[in-house]
PDB file of C-alpha atoms in Angstrom:
ATOM      1  CA  MET A  28      14.631 -32.865   5.394  1.00 42.00           C
ATOM      2  CA  ILE A  29      11.310 -32.048   3.819  1.00 42.00           C
ATOM      3  CA  MET A  30      10.720 -28.765   2.099  1.00 48.00           C
ATOM      4  CA  GLY A  31       7.897 -26.910   3.725  1.00 51.00           C
ATOM      5  CA  HIS A  32       6.833 -23.364   3.181  1.00 55.00           C
ATOM      6  CA  GLU A  33      10.272 -21.854   2.608  1.00 64.00           C
ATOM      7  CA  ASP A  34      10.417 -18.895   0.275  1.00 74.00           C
ATOM      8  CA  PRO A  35      11.854 -20.225  -3.017  1.00 75.00           C
ATOM      9  CA  ASP A  36      14.005 -17.104  -3.181  1.00 73.00           C
ATOM     10  CA  SER A  37      15.624 -17.885   0.181  1.00 85.00           C
ATOM     11  CA  LYS A  38      18.955 -19.434   1.066  1.00 87.00           C
ATOM     12  CA  GLU A  39      17.112 -21.962   3.258  1.00 92.00           C
ATOM     13  CA  PHE A  40      15.101 -23.171   0.239  1.00 94.00           C
ATOM     14  CA  VAL A  41      18.300 -23.726  -1.741  1.00 95.00           C
ATOM     15  CA  HIS A  42      19.933 -25.538   1.194  1.00 95.00           C
ATOM     16  CA  ILE A  43      16.974 -27.890   1.631  1.00 95.00           C
ATOM     17  CA  LEU A  44      16.757 -28.426  -2.145  1.00 96.00           C
ATOM     18  CA  VAL A  45      20.437 -29.383  -2.355  1.00 96.00           C
ATOM     19  CA  LYS A  46      20.136 -31.691   0.677  1.00 96.00           C
ATOM     20  CA  ASP A  47      17.139 -33.389  -0.914  1.00 96.00           C
ATOM     21  CA  TYR A  48      19.052 -33.928  -4.142  1.00 97.00           C
ATOM     22  CA  LEU A  49      22.178 -35.264  -2.398  1.00 96.00           C
ATOM     23  CA  ARG A  50      20.071 -37.674  -0.329  1.00 96.00           C
ATOM     24  CA  PHE A  51      18.351 -38.779  -3.536  1.00 96.00           C
ATOM     25  CA  ALA A  52      21.772 -39.241  -5.183  1.00 95.00           C
ATOM     26  CA  LEU A  53      22.797 -41.529  -2.315  1.00 95.00           C
ATOM     27  CA  GLU A  54      19.537 -43.421  -1.859  1.00 93.00           C
ATOM     28  CA  GLY A  55      18.050 -43.476  -5.359  1.00 88.00           C
ATOM     29  CA  SER A  56      14.687 -45.212  -5.500  1.00 80.00           C
ATOM     30  CA  GLN A  57      14.860 -45.826  -1.755  1.00 88.00           C
ATOM     31  CA  SER A  58      14.584 -42.104  -0.976  1.00 88.00           C
ATOM     32  CA  ALA A  59      11.363 -40.448   0.099  1.00 92.00           C
ATOM     33  CA  PRO A  60       9.283 -38.898  -2.685  1.00 92.00           C
ATOM     34  CA  ALA A  61      10.148 -35.357  -3.683  1.00 93.00           C
ATOM     35  CA  SER A  62       8.155 -32.844  -1.681  1.00 89.00           C
ATOM     36  CA  ASN A  63       7.530 -30.386  -4.518  1.00 92.00           C
ATOM     37  CA  THR A  64       7.914 -29.871  -8.260  1.00 94.00           C
ATOM     38  CA  VAL A  65      11.276 -28.098  -7.928  1.00 95.00           C
ATOM     39  CA  ALA A  66      12.804 -31.044  -6.052  1.00 95.00           C
ATOM     40  CA  GLU A  67      11.212 -33.518  -8.469  1.00 94.00           C
ATOM     41  CA  THR A  68      12.531 -31.580 -11.467  1.00 93.00           C
ATOM     42  CA  LEU A  69      16.036 -31.440  -9.994  1.00 95.00           C
ATOM     43  CA  ARG A  70      15.957 -35.181  -9.280  1.00 94.00           C
ATOM     44  CA  ARG A  71      14.770 -35.987 -12.796  1.00 91.00           C
ATOM     45  CA  SER A  72      17.199 -33.696 -14.591  1.00 89.00           C
ATOM     46  CA  GLY A  73      20.100 -34.684 -12.297  1.00 89.00           C
ATOM     47  CA  SER A  74      19.340 -38.369 -12.854  1.00 87.00           C
ATOM     48  CA  PHE A  75      19.757 -37.893 -16.584  1.00 83.00           C
ATOM     49  CA  LEU A  76      23.297 -36.667 -15.960  1.00 81.00           C
ATOM     50  CA  GLN A  77      24.171 -39.675 -13.816  1.00 76.00           C
ATOM     51  CA  ARG A  78      24.985 -41.498 -17.045  1.00 78.00           C
ATOM     52  CA  TYR A  79      28.209 -39.475 -16.925  1.00 80.00           C
ATOM     53  CA  GLU A  80      29.064 -40.791 -13.482  1.00 87.00           C
ATOM     54  CA  GLN A  81      32.275 -42.484 -14.636  1.00 86.00           C
ATOM     55  CA  LYS A  82      33.556 -39.219 -16.112  1.00 83.00           C
ATOM     56  CA  PHE A  83      32.682 -37.363 -12.921  1.00 85.00           C
ATOM     57  CA  LYS A  84      34.416 -40.049 -10.834  1.00 88.00           C
ATOM     58  CA  LYS A  85      37.523 -39.748 -12.972  1.00 85.00           C
ATOM     59  CA  TYR A  86      37.643 -36.011 -12.311  1.00 82.00           C
ATOM     60  CA  ILE A  87      37.086 -36.516  -8.592  1.00 87.00           C
ATOM     61  CA  CYS A  88      39.956 -39.008  -8.432  1.00 85.00           C
ATOM     62  CA  ARG A  89      42.285 -36.799 -10.490  1.00 80.00           C
ATOM     63  CA  LEU A  90      41.511 -33.889  -8.204  1.00 80.00           C
ATOM     64  CA  ASN A  91      42.318 -36.248  -5.326  1.00 85.00           C
ATOM     65  CA  VAL A  92      39.139 -35.476  -3.384  1.00 89.00           C
ATOM     66  CA  GLY A  93      38.938 -37.957  -0.535  1.00 90.00           C
ATOM     67  CA  SER A  94      37.478 -35.892   2.293  1.00 93.00           C
ATOM     68  CA  ILE A  95      34.921 -33.179   2.914  1.00 93.00           C
ATOM     69  CA  GLU A  96      37.697 -30.661   3.524  1.00 93.00           C
ATOM     70  CA  GLU A  97      39.378 -31.515   0.198  1.00 92.00           C
ATOM     71  CA  ALA A  98      36.009 -31.181  -1.535  1.00 91.00           C
ATOM     72  CA  LYS A  99      35.477 -27.755   0.024  1.00 90.00           C
ATOM     73  CA  ARG A 100      38.931 -26.642  -1.124  1.00 87.00           C
ATOM     74  CA  ALA A 101      38.391 -27.930  -4.680  1.00 85.00           C
ATOM     75  CA  PHE A 102      34.860 -26.568  -4.983  1.00 84.00           C
ATOM     76  CA  PRO A 103      35.674 -22.849  -5.598  1.00 81.00           C
ATOM     77  CA  ILE A 104      38.285 -23.766  -8.202  1.00 76.00           C
ATOM     78  CA  LEU A 105      35.833 -26.018 -10.004  1.00 77.00           C
ATOM     79  CA  MET A 106      33.083 -23.388  -9.882  1.00 78.00           C
ATOM     80  CA  SER A 107      35.311 -20.654 -11.238  1.00 76.00           C
ATOM     81  CA  GLU A 108      36.170 -22.894 -14.178  1.00 73.00           C
ATOM     82  CA  ILE A 109      32.597 -24.014 -14.870  1.00 74.00           C
ATOM     83  CA  TYR A 110      31.509 -20.399 -15.051  1.00 77.00           C
ATOM     84  CA  SER A 111      34.761 -18.946 -16.440  1.00 76.00           C
ATOM     85  CA  ASP A 112      33.038 -17.761 -19.619  1.00 79.00           C
ATOM     86  CA  GLY A 113      30.487 -15.841 -17.543  1.00 81.00           C
ATOM     87  CA  THR A 114      27.572 -17.838 -18.921  1.00 83.00           C
ATOM     88  CA  ASP A 115      24.847 -18.957 -16.541  1.00 88.00           C
ATOM     89  CA  ASN A 116      22.156 -21.434 -17.451  1.00 87.00           C
ATOM     90  CA  TRP A 117      19.954 -23.970 -15.699  1.00 89.00           C
ATOM     91  CA  GLY A 118      21.868 -26.851 -17.281  1.00 85.00           C
ATOM     92  CA  ARG A 119      25.132 -25.806 -15.669  1.00 85.00           C
ATOM     93  CA  LEU A 120      23.460 -25.489 -12.296  1.00 89.00           C
ATOM     94  CA  VAL A 121      21.958 -28.975 -12.587  1.00 89.00           C
ATOM     95  CA  THR A 122      25.313 -30.329 -13.738  1.00 85.00           C
ATOM     96  CA  LEU A 123      26.936 -28.859 -10.648  1.00 88.00           C
ATOM     97  CA  TYR A 124      24.375 -30.605  -8.439  1.00 92.00           C
ATOM     98  CA  ALA A 125      24.722 -33.888 -10.373  1.00 91.00           C
ATOM     99  CA  PHE A 126      28.499 -33.702  -9.987  1.00 90.00           C
ATOM    100  CA  CYS A 127      28.028 -33.176  -6.237  1.00 93.00           C
ATOM    101  CA  GLY A 128      25.733 -36.216  -6.157  1.00 94.00           C
ATOM    102  CA  VAL A 129      28.558 -38.343  -7.557  1.00 93.00           C
ATOM    103  CA  LEU A 130      30.961 -36.648  -5.163  1.00 94.00           C
ATOM    104  CA  VAL A 131      28.885 -37.572  -2.093  1.00 95.00           C
ATOM    105  CA  ARG A 132      28.670 -41.204  -3.227  1.00 95.00           C
ATOM    106  CA  HIS A 133      32.449 -41.200  -3.674  1.00 94.00           C
ATOM    107  CA  LEU A 134      33.051 -39.686  -0.244  1.00 95.00           C
ATOM    108  CA  LYS A 135      30.561 -42.032   1.413  1.00 95.00           C
ATOM    109  CA  SER A 136      32.595 -44.940   0.037  1.00 94.00           C
ATOM    110  CA  LYS A 137      35.531 -43.462   1.987  1.00 93.00           C
ATOM    111  CA  GLY A 138      33.606 -44.044   5.216  1.00 94.00           C
ATOM    112  CA  ILE A 139      32.378 -40.507   5.846  1.00 94.00           C
ATOM    113  CA  PRO A 140      29.074 -40.578   7.775  1.00 94.00           C
ATOM    114  CA  GLU A 141      26.148 -39.872   5.470  1.00 93.00           C
ATOM    115  CA  GLU A 142      24.497 -37.129   7.542  1.00 93.00           C
ATOM    116  CA  GLU A 143      27.745 -35.178   7.985  1.00 94.00           C
ATOM    117  CA  LEU A 144      28.542 -35.596   4.316  1.00 94.00           C
ATOM    118  CA  ILE A 145      25.149 -34.424   3.079  1.00 96.00           C
ATOM    119  CA  GLU A 146      25.038 -31.463   5.476  1.00 96.00           C
ATOM    120  CA  ASP A 147      28.567 -30.230   4.761  1.00 96.00           C
ATOM    121  CA  ILE A 148      28.415 -30.556   0.977  1.00 96.00           C
ATOM    122  CA  ALA A 149      24.882 -29.100   0.889  1.00 96.00           C
ATOM    123  CA  GLN A 150      26.029 -26.097   2.942  1.00 95.00           C
ATOM    124  CA  CYS A 151      28.925 -25.493   0.555  1.00 93.00           C
ATOM    125  CA  VAL A 152      26.824 -25.833  -2.606  1.00 93.00           C
ATOM    126  CA  ALA A 153      23.907 -23.826  -1.206  1.00 94.00           C
ATOM    127  CA  GLN A 154      26.261 -21.046  -0.107  1.00 93.00           C
ATOM    128  CA  HIS A 155      27.791 -20.882  -3.582  1.00 90.00           C
ATOM    129  CA  THR A 156      24.370 -20.950  -5.244  1.00 91.00           C
ATOM    130  CA  TRP A 157      22.998 -18.277  -2.941  1.00 91.00           C
ATOM    131  CA  THR A 158      26.043 -16.022  -3.107  1.00 91.00           C
ATOM    132  CA  HIS A 159      26.803 -16.268  -6.812  1.00 89.00           C
ATOM    133  CA  LYS A 160      23.625 -17.397  -8.567  1.00 92.00           C
ATOM    134  CA  ALA A 161      20.620 -16.072  -6.577  1.00 94.00           C
ATOM    135  CA  ALA A 162      20.232 -12.915  -8.672  1.00 94.00           C
ATOM    136  CA  TRP A 163      20.518 -14.892 -11.925  1.00 95.00           C
ATOM    137  CA  ILE A 164      17.980 -17.474 -10.674  1.00 95.00           C
ATOM    138  CA  LYS A 165      15.494 -14.731  -9.784  1.00 95.00           C
ATOM    139  CA  GLU A 166      16.044 -12.913 -13.100  1.00 95.00           C
ATOM    140  CA  ASN A 167      15.347 -16.157 -14.954  1.00 95.00           C
ATOM    141  CA  GLY A 168      11.989 -16.923 -13.387  1.00 95.00           C
ATOM    142  CA  GLY A 169      13.101 -18.416 -10.070  1.00 95.00           C
ATOM    143  CA  TRP A 170      13.050 -22.041  -9.046  1.00 95.00           C
ATOM    144  CA  GLU A 171       9.309 -22.636  -9.300  1.00 92.00           C
ATOM    145  CA  LYS A 172       8.706 -21.044 -12.677  1.00 92.00           C
ATOM    146  CA  GLY A 173      11.992 -20.628 -14.533  1.00 93.00           C
ATOM    147  CA  PHE A 174      13.697 -23.843 -13.469  1.00 94.00           C
ATOM    148  CA  VAL A 175      10.662 -26.130 -13.588  1.00 93.00           C
ATOM    149  CA  GLU A 176       9.512 -24.684 -16.911  1.00 90.00           C
ATOM    150  CA  TYR A 177      12.983 -24.992 -18.427  1.00 88.00           C
ATOM    151  CA  PHE A 178      13.161 -28.699 -17.635  1.00 85.00           C
ATOM    152  CA  ARG A 179       9.587 -29.646 -18.435  1.00 78.00           C
ATOM    153  CA  GLN A 180       9.559 -33.217 -19.730  1.00 59.00           C
ATOM    154  CA  LYS A 181       8.259 -32.263 -23.184  1.00 52.00           C
ATOM    155  CA  SER A 182      10.397 -29.185 -23.657  1.00 52.00           C
ATOM    156  CA  PRO A 183      12.849 -29.457 -26.578  1.00 50.00           C
ATOM    157  CA  ARG A 184      15.323 -27.460 -24.482  1.00 51.00           C
ATOM    158  CA  PHE A 185      15.455 -30.361 -22.022  1.00 52.00           C
ATOM    159  CA  SER A 186      18.006 -32.414 -23.956  1.00 55.00           C
ATOM    160  CA  TYR A 187      19.889 -29.499 -25.470  1.00 52.00           C
ATOM    161  CA  ALA A 188      20.383 -27.910 -22.066  1.00 54.00           C
ATOM    162  CA  LYS A 189      21.797 -31.117 -20.688  1.00 54.00           C
ATOM    163  CA  ILE A 190      24.176 -31.565 -23.579  1.00 55.00           C
ATOM    164  CA  ALA A 191      25.394 -27.977 -23.140  1.00 57.00           C
ATOM    165  CA  ALA A 192      25.746 -28.508 -19.397  1.00 58.00           C
ATOM    166  CA  ILE A 193      27.870 -31.629 -19.798  1.00 59.00           C
ATOM    167  CA  THR A 194      30.113 -29.879 -22.284  1.00 57.00           C
ATOM    168  CA  GLY A 195      30.645 -27.028 -19.836  1.00 61.00           C
ATOM    169  CA  ILE A 196      31.479 -29.143 -16.821  1.00 62.00           C
ATOM    170  CA  VAL A 197      33.648 -31.594 -18.751  1.00 62.00           C
ATOM    171  CA  ALA A 198      35.636 -28.705 -20.215  1.00 60.00           C
ATOM    172  CA  ALA A 199      35.981 -27.085 -16.794  1.00 61.00           C
ATOM    173  CA  CYS A 200      37.026 -30.324 -15.109  1.00 63.00           C
ATOM    174  CA  SER A 201      39.529 -31.028 -17.837  1.00 59.00           C
ATOM    175  CA  PHE A 202      41.040 -27.578 -17.463  1.00 58.00           C
ATOM    176  CA  VAL A 203      41.351 -27.913 -13.688  1.00 57.00           C
ATOM    177  CA  ILE A 204      42.810 -31.427 -13.894  1.00 55.00           C
ATOM    178  CA  TYR A 205      45.425 -30.618 -16.479  1.00 56.00           C
ATOM    179  CA  GLN A 206      46.487 -27.438 -14.698  1.00 58.00           C
ATOM    180  CA  ASN A 207      47.309 -29.438 -11.554  1.00 53.00           C
TER     181      ASN A 207
END
């Protein structure tokens, strides 16, 4: 689905953004070009985190996520752990989306139809983002200014944010895995 004139502060914008990223995670270079700078920035920053795909896959397998329903059940637990210290940042949000990109590839390998998979996971992630992170996103410049500016290619924060994001999600995943 192509992003049109949705308000970047709307739930619909987040839903379409997540769907675009998940499709990109599945199709890679075969996917259609990003329709705006927010989608392009998410693709670029999420792609950087794909180098941790094996770690993400390990967590997915340990959590025994083999269906959309299992993913939906595991998602709130994972999110509460990622944000358990109460710290929000753009890196953690991108890490969440990158993790979901690996998750959709994993679930597709289980034979789940791509369209159903993308729609269901995107709904879940967009709902979480909208419900729990919309105010923080707006307070931090929104998608078009705050997010894009934070991940500008030449920004020194670009690599530091990603390193911090990986640390947060790896710690959260480890906690969840070893508690189960």
